[in-house]
Amino acid sequence: MKKIVILGAGTAGTMAANHLTRLMDLDEWQITIVDEDPIHYYQAGYIFVPFGKANPNRLMKQKKNYLPSKVRALQQKVELIQPENNKVILADKTILDYDFLVIATGCDIYPEETPGLAEHEWGKSIHSFYTLKTAVALEEKMRNFQGGRIVVNVVENPIKCPVAPMEFLMLADSYFTQKGIRDRVELIYATPNSGAFTKPVASKLIGDMLDRKNINVEADFYIDRADPDAKKIISYDERELEYDLLVSVPLNKGSDVIGKSGLGDDLNYVAVNKSTFLSDNFDNIFVLGDAANAPTSKAGAVAHYATEMFVENFKHYIEGKPLEEKFDGHTNCFIESGYGKGVLLDFNYEQEPLPGRFPVPGIGPFALLQESRLNHIGKLSFEWMYWNILMHGRKVPLAPTMSMAGKWTDWEKRFNIA
Amino acid sequence: MATKVLAGVTVEVNEEGFLVNPADWTKEIAAELAKEEGIAELTEAHWKVIDFSRQSAGTSGAAPTLRGITSGSGVSTKELFSLFPKGPAKKVAKIAGLGKPEGCV
């Protein structure tokens, strides 16, 4: 028997397990998947939790219900990967040999890496929403908030779902308006980027949206430390920002086991070829989803397209054929913009987001880079699609590579912008 | 793609003024790009960072991240911000003739 070992049973790992089970001859291949956490979280739903718009219980499912019965599933912590020996060592000392390894261990937040964040004010005046637990704690804080300054701060890029901090602010604008206290709430976005968005067209169109919603951007803000007693954050160039509520997006890093096994960069991400997800250093290791250092968004939507591409490639690869399918960095994401509306972005490594219609050119039904109610509904219905289609390894009728059809390169003319 | 005359040489630049071809880069061009970024004179400390970044980029031309620069060159984050105020990773990449650091929407 030849052996495939998958580490991590989140979005990418679960999808890979389902697709590979269908693809491989299971009389010849044994597939094992390892994860220490029995719960599969729908992370894209976290953004709604602080606003009381998602039931936390609904965002949790049993991982085993989404794994094929023919896959050997082990609930164990991974202790060490030995890529030179093709072995994985688990916490209970089990040793797994593999012919091919798929790393899908994701990334997580590390608030303790920034002084002052995860100390005595954590959970009081300093919150986050990047885990279900923190999102639930923030819901109570938001419910009781009577006014003051809310600062949303991204510690360092890359982060999971780069648009989530802006979604939080736009939802907060709508939330406090509906509560009738928007005039008593100041909303600030402190980002290490040079603006809310850095790609020119999105920056122009969505940057204006933040202005209209009276959300102020503090650009080039690279946090050095928080002062939890004085309730302020201080940047490396000594700019100070006071807050009443700090919503932090802490440093994101890959799994510790990646670092410990010598497979990671400074942030424990594994170096891969950004078109094929094959490890730069080992020709029998593929890295899917957030665990890889590919310069794309760390998001389930990317993991989805990338995993479909990987599976097609893998079939050829084990026969000794070249990796022909190339991932182009295709991402699409719904951005909640408040008041029951949303914006859809569709882009890849080379092509920045543009306005237009998706997926059918000229028709949609979704509007690219513009606010619409249907985009919001699209975001909500994605949850159903995630559990019932993607996580069972079924394909959605959308091409994994990006298409320019339906994108308006002449958007300035259409919008009457000279 | 736009072109621009820097230190007497015509080079290709993108819409944000980054060199398109890292091979076009010279020390004289670096000094002019630094002026565009509000740095009047490149000191030895600046050069330590620039040289490290060019070396780290190697043939790929990919600019190092801020964390990559601090851990690789031994220059502290604080110092980097005083040498290249505001966005050091982006400024270093531009002055060193490398592409904009990847991964931003």
Coordinates of C-alpha atoms in Angstrom, one line a residue:
Chain A
M1 CA 0.0 0.0 0.0
K2 CA 1.2 3.5 -0.8
K3 CA 0.4 6.1 1.8
I4 CA -0.9 9.7 1.7
V5 CA -1.0 11.5 5.0
I6 CA -3.0 14.7 5.4
L7 CA -2.2 17.0 8.3
G8 CA -5.2 19.1 9.3
A9 CA -8.9 18.5 8.8
G10 CA -10.1 22.1 8.2
T11 CA -11.3 23.6 4.9
A12 CA -8.3 22.4 2.7
G13 CA -7.6 19.1 4.5
T14 CA -11.2 18.0 4.5
M15 CA -11.7 18.9 0.8
A16 CA -8.4 17.1 -0.1
A17 CA -9.5 14.0 1.8
N18 CA -12.8 13.8 0.0
H19 CA -11.4 14.5 -3.5
L20 CA -8.5 12.1 -3.0
T21 CA -10.8 9.3 -1.8
R22 CA -12.8 9.6 -5.0
L23 CA -9.8 9.9 -7.2
M24 CA -7.4 7.2 -5.9
D25 CA -7.6 3.5 -6.2
L26 CA -8.1 2.6 -2.5
D27 CA -6.8 -0.9 -3.0
E28 CA -3.5 0.7 -3.7
W29 CA -3.6 3.8 -1.6
Q30 CA -4.2 4.4 2.1
I31 CA -5.3 7.9 3.1
T32 CA -4.8 9.1 6.7
I33 CA -5.9 12.4 8.1
V34 CA -4.7 13.8 11.4
D35 CA -6.2 16.6 13.5
E36 CA -6.2 17.2 17.2
D37 CA -9.4 19.2 17.3
P38 CA -12.7 17.3 16.7
I39 CA -14.6 20.5 15.8
H40 CA -14.7 22.0 12.3
Y41 CA -15.4 25.7 12.6
Y42 CA -17.1 27.8 9.8
Q43 CA -14.7 30.6 10.2
A44 CA -16.3 32.9 7.6
G45 CA -19.2 33.1 10.0
Y46 CA -17.2 34.7 12.9
I47 CA -17.7 38.2 11.4
F48 CA -21.4 38.0 12.2
V49 CA -21.0 36.8 15.8
P50 CA -20.0 40.2 17.5
F51 CA -23.2 41.7 16.1
G52 CA -25.5 39.0 17.3
K53 CA -26.2 37.8 13.8
A54 CA -24.9 34.3 14.0
N55 CA -25.6 31.6 16.5
P56 CA -22.1 30.3 17.6
N57 CA -23.4 26.7 17.8
R58 CA -24.3 26.8 14.2
L59 CA -20.7 27.5 13.2
M60 CA -19.4 24.3 14.8
K61 CA -19.8 20.8 13.3
Q62 CA -18.1 17.5 14.0
K63 CA -15.1 17.1 11.7
K64 CA -15.7 13.3 11.4
N65 CA -19.1 13.9 9.7
Y66 CA -17.3 15.5 6.8
L67 CA -14.6 12.9 6.3
P68 CA -15.1 9.9 4.1
S69 CA -15.5 6.7 6.0
K70 CA -12.7 5.1 3.9
V71 CA -10.2 7.6 5.2
R72 CA -8.4 6.7 8.4
A73 CA -9.0 9.7 10.7
L74 CA -6.8 10.2 13.8
Q75 CA -7.6 12.7 16.5
Q76 CA -4.1 13.4 17.6
K77 CA -1.7 16.3 17.9
V78 CA 1.2 16.3 15.4
E79 CA 4.5 16.4 17.3
L80 CA 7.0 16.5 14.5
I81 CA 7.4 16.1 10.7
Q82 CA 10.6 14.5 9.5
P83 CA 10.6 15.3 5.8
E84 CA 14.0 13.7 5.2
N85 CA 12.6 10.3 6.5
N86 CA 9.1 10.7 5.2
K87 CA 7.7 10.3 8.7
V88 CA 5.2 12.1 10.9
I89 CA 5.4 11.6 14.6
L90 CA 2.2 12.1 16.7
A91 CA 1.9 13.1 20.3
D92 CA 1.0 9.6 21.4
K93 CA 4.3 8.4 19.8
T94 CA 2.6 6.9 16.7
I95 CA 4.8 7.1 13.7
L96 CA 3.1 7.6 10.3
D97 CA 5.1 6.8 7.2
Y98 CA 4.1 8.4 4.0
D99 CA 4.8 8.5 0.3
F100 CA 3.1 11.8 -0.1
L101 CA 2.3 14.4 2.6
V102 CA -0.3 17.1 2.4
I103 CA 0.1 19.8 4.9
A104 CA -3.1 21.8 5.7
T105 CA -2.4 22.9 9.2
G106 CA -3.7 26.5 8.7
C107 CA -2.7 29.5 10.7
D108 CA -3.8 31.0 14.0
I109 CA -3.6 34.2 16.0
Y110 CA -0.8 34.9 18.5
P111 CA -1.8 38.0 20.6
E112 CA 1.0 37.2 23.1
E113 CA 3.5 38.3 20.5
T114 CA 2.6 42.0 20.9
P115 CA 3.3 43.4 24.3
G116 CA 0.3 44.6 26.2
L117 CA -2.4 42.8 24.1
A118 CA -3.0 39.5 25.8
E119 CA -2.6 40.8 29.4
H120 CA -5.0 41.9 32.1
E121 CA -7.2 43.9 29.7
W122 CA -7.6 41.0 27.2
G123 CA -11.3 40.3 27.1
K124 CA -12.1 43.6 28.8
S125 CA -11.1 46.6 26.7
I126 CA -9.1 44.6 24.3
H127 CA -10.9 42.1 22.1
S128 CA -10.7 40.1 18.9
F129 CA -13.0 38.1 16.6
Y130 CA -10.6 35.8 14.9
T131 CA -11.6 32.8 17.0
L132 CA -15.1 31.7 18.0
K133 CA -14.3 32.3 21.6
T134 CA -13.1 35.8 21.2
A135 CA -16.0 36.7 18.8
V136 CA -18.5 35.5 21.4
A137 CA -16.8 37.6 24.1
L138 CA -16.8 40.7 21.8
E139 CA -20.6 40.3 21.2
E140 CA -21.3 41.0 24.8
K141 CA -18.9 44.0 24.8
M142 CA -20.6 45.4 21.7
R143 CA -24.1 44.9 23.2
N144 CA -23.1 46.9 26.2
F145 CA -21.1 49.6 24.5
Q146 CA -22.5 53.0 25.2
G147 CA -20.2 55.1 23.0
G148 CA -16.6 56.1 22.6
R149 CA -13.7 55.3 20.3
I150 CA -13.3 51.8 18.7
V151 CA -10.0 51.1 17.1
V152 CA -9.6 48.1 14.8
N153 CA -5.9 47.3 14.5
V154 CA -4.2 44.8 12.2
V155 CA -0.9 43.9 13.9
E156 CA 1.0 42.6 10.8
N157 CA 0.2 41.1 7.4
P158 CA -0.5 38.5 6.2
I159 CA -3.7 37.8 8.0
K160 CA -6.6 35.4 7.5
C161 CA -9.3 37.1 5.4
P162 CA -7.7 40.5 4.8
V163 CA -11.1 42.2 4.3
A164 CA -12.5 41.1 7.6
P165 CA -11.3 44.1 9.6
M166 CA -13.0 46.5 7.2
E167 CA -16.2 44.3 7.2
F168 CA -16.2 44.6 11.0
L169 CA -16.0 48.4 10.8
M170 CA -18.8 48.7 8.2
L171 CA -21.0 46.3 10.2
A172 CA -20.3 48.3 13.3
D173 CA -21.3 51.5 11.5
S174 CA -24.7 49.9 10.6
Y175 CA -25.0 48.3 14.1
F176 CA -24.6 51.5 16.1
T177 CA -26.8 53.5 13.6
Q178 CA -29.6 51.0 14.2
K179 CA -29.0 51.3 18.0
G180 CA -29.3 55.0 17.6
I181 CA -25.9 55.8 19.1
R182 CA -23.7 56.1 15.9
D183 CA -23.1 59.8 16.8
R184 CA -21.4 58.7 20.0
V185 CA -19.1 56.1 18.4
E186 CA -15.9 56.9 16.6
L187 CA -14.6 54.2 14.2
I188 CA -10.9 54.0 13.3
Y189 CA -9.0 51.4 11.2
A190 CA -5.3 51.3 12.1
T191 CA -3.5 49.3 9.4
P192 CA 0.2 48.7 8.6
N193 CA -0.8 49.0 4.9
S194 CA -0.6 52.4 3.1
G195 CA -4.4 52.5 2.9
A196 CA -7.6 50.4 3.5
F197 CA -6.9 48.7 0.2
T198 CA -3.6 48.8 -1.7
K199 CA -4.7 47.8 -5.2
P200 CA -5.6 51.1 -7.0
V201 CA -9.2 50.4 -8.2
A202 CA -10.5 48.7 -5.1
S203 CA -8.7 51.4 -3.1
K204 CA -10.5 54.2 -4.9
L205 CA -14.0 52.6 -4.9
I206 CA -14.0 51.0 -1.5
G207 CA -11.9 53.7 0.2
D208 CA -14.6 56.2 -0.7
M209 CA -17.2 53.9 0.9
L210 CA -15.3 54.0 4.2
D211 CA -15.3 57.8 4.0
R212 CA -19.0 57.9 3.4
K213 CA -19.5 55.7 6.4
N214 CA -17.3 58.0 8.5
I215 CA -14.7 55.4 9.2
N216 CA -11.3 56.9 9.6
V217 CA -8.2 55.1 8.3
E218 CA -4.9 55.5 10.2
A219 CA -2.5 54.2 7.5
D220 CA 1.1 52.9 7.8
F221 CA 0.4 52.1 11.5
Y222 CA 2.7 49.4 12.6
I223 CA 2.0 48.5 16.2
D224 CA 4.9 48.2 18.6
R225 CA 2.9 47.7 21.8
A226 CA -0.4 48.3 23.6
D227 CA -0.5 50.2 26.8
P228 CA -3.6 48.5 28.4
D229 CA -3.8 50.8 31.4
A230 CA -3.6 54.1 29.4
K231 CA -5.8 52.4 26.8
K232 CA -3.7 53.3 23.8
I233 CA -1.7 51.5 21.1
I234 CA 1.7 52.8 20.1
S235 CA 3.4 52.4 16.7
Y236 CA 7.1 51.8 16.0
D237 CA 7.3 55.4 14.9
E238 CA 5.8 56.5 18.3
R239 CA 2.3 57.5 17.0
E240 CA -0.2 56.9 19.8
L241 CA -3.9 56.0 19.3
E242 CA -6.2 56.1 22.2
Y243 CA -9.2 53.8 22.4
D244 CA -12.2 52.8 24.5
L245 CA -12.4 49.4 22.8
L246 CA -9.5 47.9 20.9
V247 CA -10.5 45.2 18.4
S248 CA -7.2 43.5 17.5
V249 CA -6.3 41.3 14.6
P250 CA -3.3 39.8 16.3
L251 CA -0.2 38.4 14.5
N252 CA -1.1 35.4 12.4
K253 CA 1.3 32.5 12.2
G254 CA 1.4 29.0 10.8
S255 CA 1.3 26.0 13.1
D256 CA 4.2 25.6 15.7
V257 CA 4.9 22.1 14.4
I258 CA 5.9 23.6 11.0
G259 CA 8.5 25.7 12.8
K260 CA 9.7 22.9 15.0
S261 CA 10.1 20.6 12.0
G262 CA 12.3 23.2 10.1
L263 CA 9.7 23.6 7.3
G264 CA 8.7 27.2 7.9
D265 CA 9.7 30.8 7.4
D266 CA 9.8 33.5 10.1
L267 CA 6.0 33.1 10.5
N268 CA 5.9 29.3 10.2
Y269 CA 4.6 29.3 6.7
V270 CA 5.9 26.6 4.3
A271 CA 7.7 27.8 1.1
V272 CA 5.8 26.5 -2.0
N273 CA 5.5 27.0 -5.7
K274 CA 2.6 29.5 -5.8
S275 CA 1.1 27.8 -8.9
T276 CA 1.3 24.2 -7.9
F277 CA 1.6 24.2 -4.0
L278 CA 4.4 21.7 -4.2
S279 CA 7.0 22.4 -1.5
D280 CA 10.1 24.2 -2.6
N281 CA 12.3 21.7 -0.7
F282 CA 10.6 18.3 -0.8
D283 CA 9.1 16.8 -4.0
N284 CA 6.5 14.6 -2.1
I285 CA 5.0 17.4 0.1
F286 CA 2.2 19.6 -1.0
V287 CA 0.9 22.5 1.2
L288 CA -2.7 23.7 0.9
G289 CA -4.6 26.6 2.3
D290 CA -3.3 29.0 5.0
A291 CA -0.3 26.9 5.9
A292 CA 1.6 27.8 2.6
N293 CA 3.5 31.0 2.0
A294 CA 1.8 31.7 -1.4
P295 CA 1.2 35.4 -1.8
T296 CA -2.6 35.1 -1.9
S297 CA -5.3 35.8 0.7
K298 CA -5.5 33.3 3.6
A299 CA -9.1 32.3 3.1
G300 CA -11.3 29.3 2.6
A301 CA -12.3 30.6 -0.8
V302 CA -8.6 30.4 -1.9
A303 CA -8.1 27.0 -0.3
H304 CA -11.2 25.8 -2.2
Y305 CA -9.9 26.7 -5.7
A306 CA -6.4 25.7 -4.8
T307 CA -7.4 22.3 -3.5
E308 CA -9.4 21.5 -6.7
M309 CA -6.4 22.4 -8.7
F310 CA -4.1 20.3 -6.6
V311 CA -6.2 17.2 -6.9
E312 CA -6.2 17.4 -10.7
N313 CA -2.4 17.8 -10.6
F314 CA -1.8 15.1 -8.1
K315 CA -3.3 12.5 -10.4
H316 CA -0.7 13.3 -13.1
Y317 CA 2.1 13.8 -10.6
I318 CA 2.0 10.3 -9.2
E319 CA 2.3 9.0 -12.8
G320 CA 5.4 11.0 -13.2
K321 CA 3.9 13.6 -15.5
P322 CA 4.5 17.3 -15.1
L323 CA 2.3 19.5 -12.9
E324 CA 0.3 21.1 -15.7
E325 CA -2.5 22.7 -13.9
K326 CA -1.5 26.1 -12.6
F327 CA -3.2 28.0 -9.9
D328 CA -3.5 31.7 -10.8
G329 CA -4.2 33.0 -7.3
H330 CA -7.9 33.2 -8.0
T331 CA -9.8 34.6 -5.0
N332 CA -13.4 35.7 -4.7
C333 CA -14.8 37.1 -1.5
F334 CA -18.0 38.7 -0.3
I335 CA -17.4 41.8 1.8
E336 CA -20.2 42.7 4.2
S337 CA -20.7 46.5 4.0
G338 CA -23.6 46.9 6.5
Y339 CA -27.3 47.6 6.2
G340 CA -27.9 44.2 4.6
K341 CA -25.6 44.8 1.7
G342 CA -22.3 43.4 0.5
V343 CA -19.6 43.8 -2.1
L344 CA -18.0 41.0 -4.2
L345 CA -14.3 40.9 -5.1
D346 CA -12.9 38.6 -7.8
F347 CA -9.2 38.7 -8.6
N348 CA -6.0 36.8 -8.9
Y349 CA -2.2 37.1 -8.6
E350 CA -1.9 39.4 -11.6
Q351 CA -5.4 41.0 -12.0
E352 CA -6.6 43.5 -9.4
P353 CA -10.3 43.6 -8.5
L354 CA -12.4 45.5 -11.0
P355 CA -16.1 46.4 -11.1
G356 CA -18.4 44.2 -13.3
R357 CA -20.8 41.3 -13.0
F358 CA -20.2 37.7 -11.7
P359 CA -20.3 34.8 -12.6
V360 CA -22.3 35.5 -15.8
P361 CA -20.9 38.5 -17.7
G362 CA -23.4 41.4 -18.0
I363 CA -26.0 39.6 -15.9
G364 CA -24.4 38.6 -12.6
P365 CA -26.4 38.1 -10.5
F366 CA -23.6 39.4 -8.3
A367 CA -22.1 42.9 -8.7
L368 CA -18.4 43.1 -8.5
L369 CA -16.8 45.9 -6.5
Q370 CA -20.2 47.6 -5.9
E371 CA -22.6 47.4 -3.0
S372 CA -25.8 45.3 -3.5
R373 CA -28.3 43.4 -1.3
L374 CA -27.8 40.2 -3.4
N375 CA -24.1 40.2 -2.6
H376 CA -25.1 40.0 1.1
I377 CA -27.4 37.1 0.4
G378 CA -24.6 35.5 -1.6
K379 CA -22.4 35.6 1.5
L380 CA -25.1 34.1 3.7
S381 CA -25.9 31.3 1.2
F382 CA -22.2 30.4 0.9
E383 CA -22.5 28.9 4.4
W384 CA -24.9 26.3 3.1
M385 CA -22.7 25.7 0.0
Y386 CA -19.6 25.3 2.3
W387 CA -21.1 22.5 4.4
N388 CA -23.2 20.7 1.8
I389 CA -21.1 21.0 -1.4
L390 CA -17.4 22.0 -0.7
M391 CA -16.8 19.9 2.4
H392 CA -18.1 16.8 0.7
G393 CA -15.6 17.3 -2.1
R394 CA -18.3 18.2 -4.7
K395 CA -17.5 20.8 -7.2
V396 CA -19.3 24.1 -7.6
P397 CA -20.0 25.0 -11.2
L398 CA -17.4 27.8 -11.2
A399 CA -14.1 27.7 -12.9
P400 CA -11.2 27.6 -10.5
T401 CA -9.2 30.0 -12.6
M402 CA -10.2 33.6 -12.9
S403 CA -12.0 35.0 -16.0
M404 CA -11.8 38.5 -17.4
A405 CA -15.3 38.1 -18.9
G406 CA -17.7 40.3 -17.0
K407 CA -15.0 42.6 -15.6
W408 CA -15.3 46.2 -16.7
T409 CA -11.9 47.5 -17.7
D410 CA -13.7 50.6 -18.9
W411 CA -15.3 51.1 -15.5
E412 CA -14.3 54.7 -15.3
K413 CA -16.3 55.5 -18.4
R414 CA -19.3 53.5 -17.1
F415 CA -19.2 55.3 -13.8
N416 CA -18.7 58.7 -15.5
I417 CA -15.4 59.2 -13.8
A418 CA -13.1 61.2 -16.0
Chain B
M1 CA 4.5 50.5 -18.9
A2 CA 5.8 54.0 -18.1
T3 CA 9.4 55.0 -18.3
K4 CA 11.3 57.5 -16.3
V5 CA 14.7 59.0 -16.3
L6 CA 16.6 58.3 -13.0
A7 CA 20.2 59.3 -12.5
G8 CA 20.5 59.9 -16.2
V9 CA 19.2 56.5 -17.2
T10 CA 15.8 55.7 -18.8
V11 CA 14.1 52.9 -16.8
E12 CA 10.7 51.2 -16.8
V13 CA 8.6 51.9 -13.8
N14 CA 5.1 50.7 -12.7
E15 CA 2.3 53.1 -11.7
E16 CA 3.6 53.4 -8.2
G17 CA 7.2 54.2 -9.3
F18 CA 8.7 50.8 -8.6
L19 CA 11.4 49.6 -11.0
V20 CA 10.0 46.9 -13.3
N21 CA 13.4 45.3 -13.8
P22 CA 15.5 44.8 -10.7
A23 CA 18.5 44.5 -13.1
D24 CA 18.2 48.2 -14.0
W25 CA 19.1 49.2 -10.5
T26 CA 22.2 51.2 -9.6
K27 CA 23.4 52.9 -6.4
E28 CA 22.8 56.2 -8.1
I29 CA 19.2 55.3 -9.0
A30 CA 18.7 54.2 -5.3
A31 CA 19.8 57.7 -4.2
E32 CA 17.2 59.3 -6.4
L33 CA 14.4 56.9 -5.4
A34 CA 15.3 57.6 -1.8
K35 CA 14.8 61.3 -2.4
E36 CA 11.3 60.6 -3.9
E37 CA 10.5 58.9 -0.6
G38 CA 11.7 61.9 1.4
I39 CA 15.1 60.5 2.4
A40 CA 17.7 63.2 1.5
E41 CA 20.8 61.1 2.0
L42 CA 21.4 57.4 2.2
T43 CA 23.7 56.7 5.2
E44 CA 25.7 53.6 5.9
A45 CA 22.8 52.3 8.1
H46 CA 20.4 52.7 5.1
W47 CA 22.8 50.8 2.9
K48 CA 23.1 47.9 5.3
V49 CA 19.3 47.4 4.9
I50 CA 19.3 48.0 1.1
D51 CA 22.2 45.6 0.5
F52 CA 20.6 42.9 2.6
S53 CA 17.3 43.3 0.8
R54 CA 18.9 43.0 -2.7
Q55 CA 20.9 40.0 -1.5
S56 CA 17.8 38.3 0.0
A57 CA 15.8 38.9 -3.1
G58 CA 18.4 37.2 -5.2
T59 CA 17.4 36.3 -8.7
S60 CA 13.6 36.2 -8.0
G61 CA 13.5 40.0 -7.3
A62 CA 11.0 39.4 -4.5
A63 CA 11.2 42.0 -1.8
P64 CA 11.6 40.7 1.8
T65 CA 8.9 41.4 4.4
L66 CA 9.6 43.7 7.4
R67 CA 10.1 40.6 9.6
G68 CA 12.4 39.2 7.0
I69 CA 14.5 42.4 7.0
T70 CA 14.8 42.6 10.8
S71 CA 15.6 39.0 11.4
G72 CA 18.0 38.8 8.5
S73 CA 19.9 42.1 8.7
G74 CA 19.9 42.5 12.5
V75 CA 18.5 46.0 12.2
S76 CA 15.7 46.4 14.8
T77 CA 12.1 47.3 13.7
K78 CA 12.4 50.6 15.6
E79 CA 15.6 51.5 13.8
L80 CA 14.0 50.6 10.5
F81 CA 11.2 53.0 11.1
S82 CA 13.6 55.8 11.9
L83 CA 15.6 55.1 8.8
F84 CA 12.6 54.6 6.4
P85 CA 9.7 56.5 8.1
K86 CA 6.1 55.3 7.7
G87 CA 6.1 52.1 5.6
P88 CA 9.7 50.7 5.8
A89 CA 9.0 47.4 3.9
K90 CA 7.5 49.2 0.9
K91 CA 10.1 52.0 1.0
V92 CA 13.1 49.7 1.2
A93 CA 11.6 47.6 -1.7
K94 CA 11.3 50.7 -3.8
I95 CA 14.7 52.1 -3.1
A96 CA 16.3 48.7 -3.5
G97 CA 14.7 48.4 -7.0
L98 CA 12.6 45.4 -6.0
G99 CA 8.9 44.7 -6.6
K100 CA 6.3 45.8 -4.1
P101 CA 6.0 43.2 -1.3
E102 CA 3.4 40.7 -2.4
G103 CA 0.1 39.8 -0.8
C104 CA -1.8 43.0 -0.4
V105 CA -5.3 43.4 -1.8

